[in-house]
Amino acid sequence: MKAAASKENIKIEKSLPNPKIAFGYNDSDGFNNFMIGNKEYQGTKVRFTFTQLIPFPTKLFLRSKIAKNYYFYDKEITESARVSTVADVKNYYYRLAQIENDIAIIKSDNSLLKLLEKNTDNGYAVGKTKETDVIRIELKMIALKNQLTELKKNKLEVLYELSRFSGLKLNKLKGKAVMPDITKLKPKKLKNIILDAFKNNPLLKAINFLFKNSKDEKKLADQGLYPNIIFHVKYGYRYDIQPALGGSIGLQIPLYFSQRQFPEIDKAKKNMISTMFARSWEYSGVSRKISAYLTKIKKYYKLYETEKKIYLPESSFLLKLYINRYIFGKTSAFELLNSFKKMVKAELLSNSYKLNFLISKDDLKASLGKIN
């Protein structure tokens, strides 16, 4: 709405200042009238005047151009907010999917522990397992229960953020969230990615409009030394004749250069330099962020692939092996639970790496001014 409102300034600044229309009443027999008392030469007692100020022509064009730049600045700031909001929503959605996956993993692992606990209790009853084995399994179940409680709490926090961003009520956010499958990004030169961001990032486009504006404001300040045109029309009172129409065109010459015009020019110069540095700072910041996002994307993809293809299958295989050995009394609960922890850790890390990959990828897209 702010951008839509500022668009009207383009027309407003291009138009001429409001004209001045005046109505006056004069006593034709008043002071300084050398024809006092001579009714034959009395003039009208009413006078109308019309005055229009016409700024130096390029001043209007520059003011309209400045208003146009401000409109595009507001428009790009709005687009930047839209892009970042969509990225935030997607990232919270992925967090929700990760938490729900983690909850499912913990519940599944807890069910497995319950079976082991039952087997251990039976073994302890007949003297095949030790008391420490029972305690270790119970402690691990308590730890999983606490972890599950923490995950449910985190899920509510994420749902609240999604509700806040989307405007939907919590009870409307139903259904299981899903993290999409991830694939390795196609290699692309860092320089080309950064150039793409410089071209499409709405925040950078906005700062560019501010920089253009500062240059136009400098030109407008310079034209404070230029004259304006005054168009004046008068109809009415004359001392010695009947009412008549008269007019004049003149120049309005600016004075007191050191009091106003030169300080305005100096102010515009400093604003232009300030905006130039602000633009450079934003550009360098986006370049650093893109480099960081690309590093994270590569890092988390490798970690995810390693965890998914190596550590998770290996830990699952070892757990099955230790379960069989434990059932037949060939290993202790300590070794069994150790392999169990490794499998749980591999499952949770796999989800975590996938989440970080997706978040870094969406943050990179937002830097490039993209949503999908």
PDB file of C-alpha atoms in Angstrom, residues 61 115 139 149 162 224 239 251 330 345 350 366:
ATOM      1  CA  PHE A  61      11.069  16.415 -14.680  1.00  0.00           C
ATOM      2  CA  LEU A 115      10.610 -55.619  23.076  1.00  0.00           C
ATOM      3  CA  LEU A 139      17.394 -45.532  31.530  1.00  0.00           C
ATOM      4  CA  THR A 149       8.674 -34.597  25.012  1.00  0.00           C
ATOM      5  CA  LEU A 162       3.797 -21.149  10.675  1.00  0.00           C
ATOM      6  CA  GLY A 224      18.332  25.754  -7.100  1.00  0.00           C
ATOM      7  CA  TYR A 239      -7.140  55.353 -11.949  1.00  0.00           C
ATOM      8  CA  LEU A 251      11.794  35.799 -13.857  1.00  0.00           C
ATOM      9  CA  LYS A 330      26.417 -63.896  23.634  1.00  0.00           C
ATOM     10  CA  LYS A 345      22.091 -40.965  16.036  1.00  0.00           C
ATOM     11  CA  SER A 350      20.373 -37.867   8.452  1.00  0.00           C
ATOM     12  CA  ALA A 366      16.015 -15.882  -1.691  1.00  0.00           C
TER      13      ALA A 366
END
